[in-house]
Structure formats: structure tokens, C-alpha cells
Amino acid sequence: MSKQYDIVVVGAGNAGLSAALHCASEGKKVLLIEQHNLPGGCATSFVRGRFEFEPSLHELCDIGTAEDPGEIRQMMEEYGVKVDWKPVPDCFRIISQYTDGSPMDVTMPSGKEAFIEQMEVYVPGSRAKMEEYFELLEETMAGTAYISASNGHADSKVLKEKFPNLLRTGSYPVKKVWDAIKLPKKCQDIMSTYWGYLGVDMTRMAFIHYCNMFMKYVTRAAYIPAHTSHEISNAMVERFRELGGEFWFNCRAEEFLFNGDRLCGVKTSMGVVECKYALANINPDIIYAKMMPKELVPEREKKLSAARNHNYSARMYTVYVGLNKTAEELGIHDYCIFLAGTSDSAKEYRDILGGYETNNFTIFLCNNIANPQASPPGTSVGFFTSMGNAEEWGDLSQEDYVALKNKYAKKFIRLLKERAGIDIAPYIEEICVASPWTFARYLGTPEGSVYGFETAEWDGMMARMMMLGSDYPIKGLRPIGAAGPRGDGYSSAYVCGRLMARLALKDLREEGGEH
Amino acid sequence: MAVNVKVGLIGALDMLKFKNMSKVREAAIQAAPAKEITADYPINQKAKALHPDYQKLVVSKIINHTGAGAKTFVLESADDSPLAYFRAGQYLSLKLKLGDSVLSRPYSISSAPKDALAGRYELTVRANPGGFAADRLLEDAKVGDIFFASAPQGNFYYEELRDPKNILALAGGSGITPFLSMARAIIDGTEDFNLTILFGSRTEDQILFKGELAELTRNDKIHVIHVLSDEEKPGFEHGFLTAELVNKYAPEDYSLFICGPEAMYRFLDAELEKLALPRKNVRRELLGVTKNIAAHPEFPASAKGMSYTITVRQGPRETAVSAIAEEPILVALERAGLTVPSRCRSGECGWCRSKVIAGEFFVPPENESRRYADKTSGYIHPCATFPLSDMVLEVPGEYVGE
Ligand SMILES: Cc1cc2nc3c(=O)[nH]c(=O)nc-3n(C[C@H](O)[C@H](O)[C@H](O)COP(=O)(O)OP(=O)(O)OC[C@H]3O[C@@H](n4cnc5c(N)ncnc54)[C@H](O)[C@@H]3O)c2cc1C
Ligand code: FES
């Protein structure tokens, strides 16, 4: 005898947790299953010796202050999830090269005024342009909010009247817009820094997408939880239980089961569960190729997958370090230092994907700067992030695996020393290197990518949002997560999970009405 | 409106372009061929091969170490899957079915990582007083027996990014096994560091791998000093592994790697204090959990001799299990025949992480390795947690099955 649920959420990544919480809040009987023994997917932690490491989160956007909460703080409050949020002091420090070849070492604060002010210091005479630029950003943000709220039915008259600049810029890549408004080159170079958070360079990223992220980070500042992102995931699970949700850890979904062309259950490693609807925190390529009958995959979905051509984004590479000296003692004063080869993001992206020889890009983050309690007294904790490519890591053998991981680690530790003057090597008490293999293992994502499909060109966020009704037309099953319309990132995944859960409940209501 | 942005050549077309985003997207989709969707990624396949859910192994040979009271089990793949590669010093968690219980034990791999590529692991098991599983293995296991094992686990290995070139190993009894693997890896070129082993045994006759070790020390990166506790003999150090001995043999700039029985760890605590090494230079293999929790200074006296019922929820199943205060919760679950996750059995790896829905418990501070948020929201590692009342527990599933 199998159990019967309204909704089964497969995978407790950020999107899965959010979806499960939404459905449980709406009084549905929900089962959440996760193949690992931890919730969160990327949003987790691990312990080595006396350190607890944050594996992924640099900064969470859209938290905002208690008085002026952002979307994610509000969502967590609505869910009844309590998290001890700590603000991140600055936007970023970047050590790189301007596109004219001169050296760049700038630290940008958060807050609109402070950001413009500091830009004026680095790029004298930029103030007027920056103010104008922020006006454009604000209009674009407001317009996006209007479009989102209209659930795909935005009134073009309203758009034309209220948000004309959104319409003029929205479909263009960031770089085009910057050039069109004649933003000084050096400002462009500095503001290119964030490209890595979306995994698309400035020549191909839609302005509207960039604008959303940039504004959230700069005007609302960024936050992190006091006790790693595992604190958020755990708090979400606790609340989910309180709401009557059931959670099975170490339980893998193997196959989605159908009655005709409508989903009726999930075959899992713990047996078959019956349900009316499944939300899967899994890349659609995997769902279609491995987890459901081939004859039920619609032609258009095959075309969509072929058009994307396995263009997965951000196969992550990270090095976690527990250090036996304080940040102060080590001369670390910045939360997040971007070490880049160039501020030409298109070139940088190519160089990263070129593999070991050309990849000179890493972000070094020290958790203690935002949160002095991130590690025991007298120590500090942090991590390097970069990306890998499918061939270098795909062609690798088991015997050569550790050597490649360590070769990259040595390079990044050296870059930090040479370029930022911070020498951590003698103080490493714990170290742990994660590669695309590691992320593939723990998340099951294609090639260990964590940003889903690249949100570039024809497949940008706005276009995906506009076509919510056409993608993934499987009855009773919706994929959720970074591969979804909102793209990558914690906040996007939380929002995507809730959005898809809402649509699922709407589907159920409408189906119910038909009977 | 202060700003009036024009990006394209003709501003008016931009509006259309915006509205057309979905048309453009649909056209890109329709232009692609409707071919079969694939999701076979080399990266995922290799990650899976390196970290399989479990490995099905068959005993292909048993080597007797008479005198040392130990046996080496040579294990090969029992299906077509190749064995997972590992880092010298890592262990396998073996699932054992003994009577009605399904339990696991971690054993360091004593063979070289290269042997795994050739399809072979070696585990060396030594009899230990009151050792339930070890004794069963030594008496009953025979060639042809099938075992399920985890992928290689653990963080007890040389790490060039952290460790100095010189490792001073303190080994006691079967604690020699990870160092044997390291020495073998140095010889075949997999690893590159200098290894000096202070190896404690009772008597010369009881030295495990004496011949192999002598052979290995022909390589000038490897040194072995035998320390006999129950015998005084020329050519051997006498007594326990002490700070004094460490200082006598310590190379310049070294890390201490320690692996041995509970009593040895206990003894070494005071010695380590004398050495005053930075924490980064001291690494200990799994501690296990004390067999005598009743003697633990922080264990509540009132719990001694108590027995409780633990209601265990695992996926769709619910089982009532009887438990006693002096035994880790994991042992009670295993005794009841439940297949539950476990690997390190020391509280360290977190694989057994479970949620306490109701009930009181005790975690020995030396085994405390839980995540911060877990501690504050009632998650425990049952392998290193003792029940202090009736409990309701939610336990994860385990992939090692059949
Ligand atoms: C190093 C790194 C740094 C990052 N930095 C940031 C940052 O600073 N800010 C930010 O906003 N974002 C950041 N991200 C990105 C962000 O973490 C991800 O984009 C986001 O978490 C993706 O969420 P998801 O919902 O797609 O879930 P995932 O994290 O992919 O989780 C999917 C879950 O589903 C489970 N699952 C999959 N298949 C099955 C199955 N068959 N059965 C059962 N369970 C299954 C997996 O085990 C996993 O738990 C970073 C990511 C990494 C790795
Ligand atoms: S088995 Fe490792 S913590 Fe319990």
C-alpha cells in the first residue's frame, strides 16, 4: 500500500523548500523528499575540525531591513521562517584591470548615494551620468515589478506610458545599453564585476536581468545568515514540519509515474508514493531523459532542449579554508574580493572556460568580515569560488582528480597573495576543495552546474517569464529551481519555488473544477 | 521623464522588440530539431564512480596474520562496477548482517590507491576485546562471501595544501592500516611526502605487518620505529608512545597523524599537551565512541541502567525499538534490524544525522561535530548520542540495501 499526497516535492534545494512551504501553508498534504541527508541543495554547510563551512552563499539579495523588507525577507516572514540575518558591509572589492589596461583596485559600498559617491572618486566626473543611470535602473525595476505582478498579462499601454525606458532597453544586452547612454568606460568596467553572479557576460546578458540583480545588491545591500545557509534551510524544514509537512531524507526519486498522460505518483528509493502533483527541483533535461516515459515528452520540449543544447551555466569550483589566524592578523579587511584578469567580462568568461592555463578568475570571501562569529576565536574561515568547464573536468580520470583540484587551489591561493597581499598558505588548518564533480555528486545537477541553463540572448529571464504558459506542459508535473524562469541564485530559486507552487495549486483547482 | 534612452538605431522598434521577446524565443525553439533528450554527462558519471552509493564486494582471499591476531581480507568487485579510487588513509564502511542486526563498521583501507584501479581493496581486521563485529568477521568470513561497503570515506589523509612534507605517524595495533596504505602510495609514486611511523605493539610477535613494513622502509622516505609496551628488546623502543619519543624522532616541521585504539587516544591527550603543537599539525583518525559511557564525567548518573523505547520513523515506516541509556542510539536501531545510515560511527561525518521529534539525549562533548543549526533544532548524530528518555526519532533512508 502506498501513501497518498496532494503534492510531492522532489529535492529540497532552495526552490524545493520554498515550494513545499508554500503548499503546506495552503493546507495541502505535502511530502518533500531529498536524495541527500540534508536540506538546501547548495544552501547547506559542512563541518571539518572546529570549522563549519558555508559552501555556496556569498550574498543573498532582496532581504532588506526589518523596516523596509525586501521580497525574500517578506517571503520568509510570511512562511513563518526565522533567520538571524547579518548585513554584508560592502558590495565588493575588485582587483583587476580596466579595459584600457590600467590596474583596477576598487571597493564599492552599498547604498545608492554611497555607490555614486565612491564611483566619483574612482571615475571623476561620473556623477551626473551615474545619477541618470540609476534613474533608468529604478524605472526598469518598477516596470519589472509591474510585469511580474500581472502574471504574464501586462498592459502594453501602461508599459508605454509608465515604463518607456524599460521597453527601450529591456531586450538589449547590458553592454549595448551602457554604450547607448554613454556611461563612462571605467564605470562600465567597475560595474561589470557582478557578471559572475549570473554567469553571463555583459555583451549577452539582458539589461533587465542585470538591472534586477544589481539594484537588489546595491540599494538593499546583501545579507547572510549568522550560521551558514544551513540555518536558512533548516529553519525552512522546521517550519514545514510544523505545518504538517512530511520530509524523507536520503530518499531518491527514480521515476515519475503516469496514468495516461497525467502524473499520478513518484517511484522513490523508499517505495511508490501516490500524489496529485509533483514539483521537481531537477533540471528538465534530466526529468525528460531519465525520469519519465519517453513517449510522454512533447515535441516542443525536445526542441526546447535541443535549442539549449546542454548550455548549462556555472560548473562551480570552490576551495574552503579554515585558518588559524584572525582576518585582522591576516590583513583581510574585505568580505568579498574579486580577483579577475580583466574587466572585459566576455573575455574573462572565455578565459575561465578555457581551463587551467587561462582561468585567472576567483572570488575570495571571508565570512568573518560580515559575521565575526563565523569561526572560533583566533581563527577565520572563507572560500574561493571559480568555475570549470565541461571538458577539462569531464575528460579527467579518477587518478588525476586530486591533482587538478589542488593545482587550481594553489593557483588561487597564490593569486590572493600576489594581487591582494594576503598570504593564507601557512595558516591553513582545514582545507577542502570542491569541483564540478562534487556539485554533481551532491546536487545531481547536469555537470555540477548550479545556475541552470544560461539565461542569455533568446533564453533570457524576461522571455522565460513571458512564456510560463508554454514551457513544460506536463500534466501534474512542473520543474522548479535554477533552470526555471528566474534563473540562478538563492532569491531566484526561492521565488521560483513559490511561483511554481502557486501555479501547481491553480492547476489543481482548475482540474478539480472540471470534474 | 529625465532620461530618454535610445539603444537601437530606431527607438520605436525597441518597443516591438521587447514585446517580441517571446516570439523570438519561440522561433529559436522551433528552429531546433525535435531530437531525443539526453542527460549522460561524463562529469556526473565520474562523480558517481568516485562516490557510488555503495559497492558490492566479494572476499577473494584471506591472509592470516598469526601472532597479531588479525586477518587481511582481499575484496574485489562482485558486480561489473569498477572500485572507487581513494586517498591513502581513507576507510570503507562495511555493512554486516549479524543475526537479526544490520550494522556497519569502518575499516581503513590498507592497500594502495592504485590497487583499487586494479580492482582490489584490502582491509585488515584485528580481534579486540569485546569486539562484536570484528570477532564475527574473523571467525566467520570466508572466501566468496559478499559484503556491501560504502564508497571510500574520511579526511585522514596527507594534504599537500595544508601539511608540511614530513608526517610523523603514531600508530597503535590495527591503527597501522592507514599508514600502510600511505607508505605503499609513497612507494608507487601516488603520494610524495616523508613518513616516519612510531608503531606501538605489545610484543615483537604481535607486530602487525612486520615483514611488509621492513620491506617498505627500504625507501628512504619511510621510517618505522617499533615501540613495544610489554617487552624490552634491543633494537626496539620500550613503553608507550610519548611526547618524549615524538621529540626524539620528530623531523623538522612536521604534522602528527594519530590512529589507534581508544586507550591510546586517551593516553596521548596529556602527551599532546606537552608537545603543544598547533591544531593544524595534529590529525586524528576517527575516535569512535567510548564503550563505557557510564564512566563519562558528564553522563547523568540517574540514567545508568535505564531502558527506553525509541519510536523510529524512516520514510513511510514506523518501528518501536528498545534501547538502553548506555548504548548509542544507532546501536539500538541496528539491533532491531533497521537498515540505517552510518559511516564513521564517531559523530564526525554526519551521515547518520537524524531529527529528534521528542525525547532527551546525551552527546559526549568529544564526539560533538554537529552543525550549529542542527544543535539548536534537535538534530543528532545517533552513532554518538545516548538516549535519556523514550524518544521519537526521524531517521534518513539508506541506499545500501538488498
Ligand atoms: C559555490 C557557489 C556559490 C554561489 N553563490 C551564490 C550567491 O552568493 N548568491 C546567490 O544568490 N546564489 C549563489 N549560488 C547559486 C545558488 O546556490 C543556486 O543557484 C541555487 O541554490 C539553486 O537552487 P535550486 O533550487 O535549483 O536547487 P539545487 O541547489 O540544485 O538543489 C536541488 C536539490 O534537489 C535534490 N535532488 C535532485 N534530484 C533528486 C532526486 N531524483 N530525488 C531526490 N532529490 C533530488 C538535490 O539533492 C538537491 O538537494 C552559488 C552556488 C554555488 C555552488
Ligand atoms: S555515522 Fe558518522 S556521524 Fe554518525
Short mmCIF file of N, CA and C in Angstrom, two decimals, chain B residues 262 266 289-306 324-328 362-364 366-367 385-388:
data_model
loop_
_atom_site.label_atom_id
_atom_site.label_comp_id
_atom_site.label_asym_id
_atom_site.label_seq_id
_atom_site.Cartn_x
_atom_site.Cartn_y
_atom_site.Cartn_z
N GLU B 262 41.05 3.29 21.47
CA GLU B 262 40.55 4.31 22.39
C GLU B 262 41.55 4.62 23.51
N ARG B 266 43.30 8.25 24.59
CA ARG B 266 43.16 8.73 25.96
C ARG B 266 44.53 9.07 26.53
N VAL B 289 33.27 5.91 19.72
CA VAL B 289 32.54 6.44 20.87
C VAL B 289 32.91 5.56 22.05
N THR B 290 33.10 6.16 23.20
CA THR B 290 33.56 5.38 24.34
C THR B 290 32.63 4.20 24.63
N LYS B 291 33.25 3.07 24.99
CA LYS B 291 32.45 1.88 25.29
C LYS B 291 31.89 1.95 26.71
N ASN B 292 32.42 2.87 27.48
CA ASN B 292 32.00 2.95 28.87
C ASN B 292 31.45 4.35 29.18
N ILE B 293 30.29 4.64 28.64
CA ILE B 293 29.74 5.99 28.79
C ILE B 293 29.35 6.26 30.24
N ALA B 294 29.02 5.20 30.97
CA ALA B 294 28.61 5.38 32.37
C ALA B 294 29.72 6.06 33.18
N ALA B 295 30.97 5.85 32.74
CA ALA B 295 32.09 6.45 33.47
C ALA B 295 32.37 7.89 33.03
N HIS B 296 31.65 8.34 32.02
CA HIS B 296 31.88 9.69 31.49
C HIS B 296 31.47 10.72 32.54
N PRO B 297 32.34 11.68 32.86
CA PRO B 297 32.02 12.64 33.93
C PRO B 297 30.73 13.43 33.69
N GLU B 298 30.34 13.61 32.43
CA GLU B 298 29.14 14.43 32.18
C GLU B 298 27.87 13.61 31.96
N PHE B 299 28.02 12.30 31.94
CA PHE B 299 26.84 11.45 31.72
C PHE B 299 25.99 11.44 33.00
N PRO B 300 24.69 11.74 32.88
CA PRO B 300 23.86 11.82 34.09
C PRO B 300 23.78 10.49 34.84
N ALA B 301 24.10 10.53 36.11
CA ALA B 301 24.13 9.30 36.90
C ALA B 301 22.76 8.63 36.95
N SER B 302 21.72 9.44 36.95
CA SER B 302 20.37 8.89 37.07
C SER B 302 19.99 8.00 35.88
N ALA B 303 20.69 8.15 34.76
CA ALA B 303 20.32 7.39 33.56
C ALA B 303 20.89 5.98 33.58
N LYS B 304 21.88 5.75 34.45
CA LYS B 304 22.53 4.45 34.44
C LYS B 304 21.53 3.31 34.63
N GLY B 305 21.65 2.30 33.76
CA GLY B 305 20.79 1.13 33.88
C GLY B 305 19.38 1.31 33.33
N MET B 306 19.06 2.48 32.81
CA MET B 306 17.69 2.72 32.32
C MET B 306 17.50 2.11 30.92
N ILE B 324 18.92 1.10 25.48
CA ILE B 324 19.39 1.36 26.84
C ILE B 324 20.25 2.63 26.84
N ALA B 325 20.27 3.25 28.03
CA ALA B 325 20.94 4.55 28.14
C ALA B 325 22.43 4.46 27.84
N GLU B 326 23.04 3.31 28.11
CA GLU B 326 24.49 3.21 27.98
C GLU B 326 24.97 2.84 26.58
N GLU B 327 24.04 2.78 25.63
CA GLU B 327 24.45 2.42 24.27
C GLU B 327 24.04 3.51 23.30
N PRO B 328 24.90 3.81 22.31
CA PRO B 328 24.49 4.82 21.33
C PRO B 328 23.16 4.42 20.67
N PHE B 362 21.93 12.51 25.32
CA PHE B 362 23.24 13.00 25.75
C PHE B 362 24.26 12.81 24.63
N VAL B 363 25.00 13.86 24.32
CA VAL B 363 26.07 13.79 23.32
C VAL B 363 27.41 14.02 24.04
N PRO B 364 28.31 13.03 24.04
CA PRO B 364 29.62 13.25 24.67
C PRO B 364 30.35 14.40 23.96
N GLU B 366 33.33 15.15 23.37
CA GLU B 366 34.44 14.81 22.48
C GLU B 366 33.95 14.31 21.11
N ASN B 367 32.69 13.94 21.04
CA ASN B 367 32.13 13.48 19.76
C ASN B 367 31.24 14.54 19.11
N THR B 385 25.23 9.47 20.19
CA THR B 385 24.22 10.08 21.06
C THR B 385 23.57 8.98 21.88
N PHE B 386 23.36 9.26 23.16
CA PHE B 386 22.77 8.27 24.06
C PHE B 386 21.38 8.73 24.50
N PRO B 387 20.43 7.80 24.53
CA PRO B 387 19.07 8.21 24.90
C PRO B 387 18.95 8.41 26.42
N LEU B 388 18.16 9.42 26.82
CA LEU B 388 17.92 9.65 28.25
C LEU B 388 16.43 9.60 28.58
#
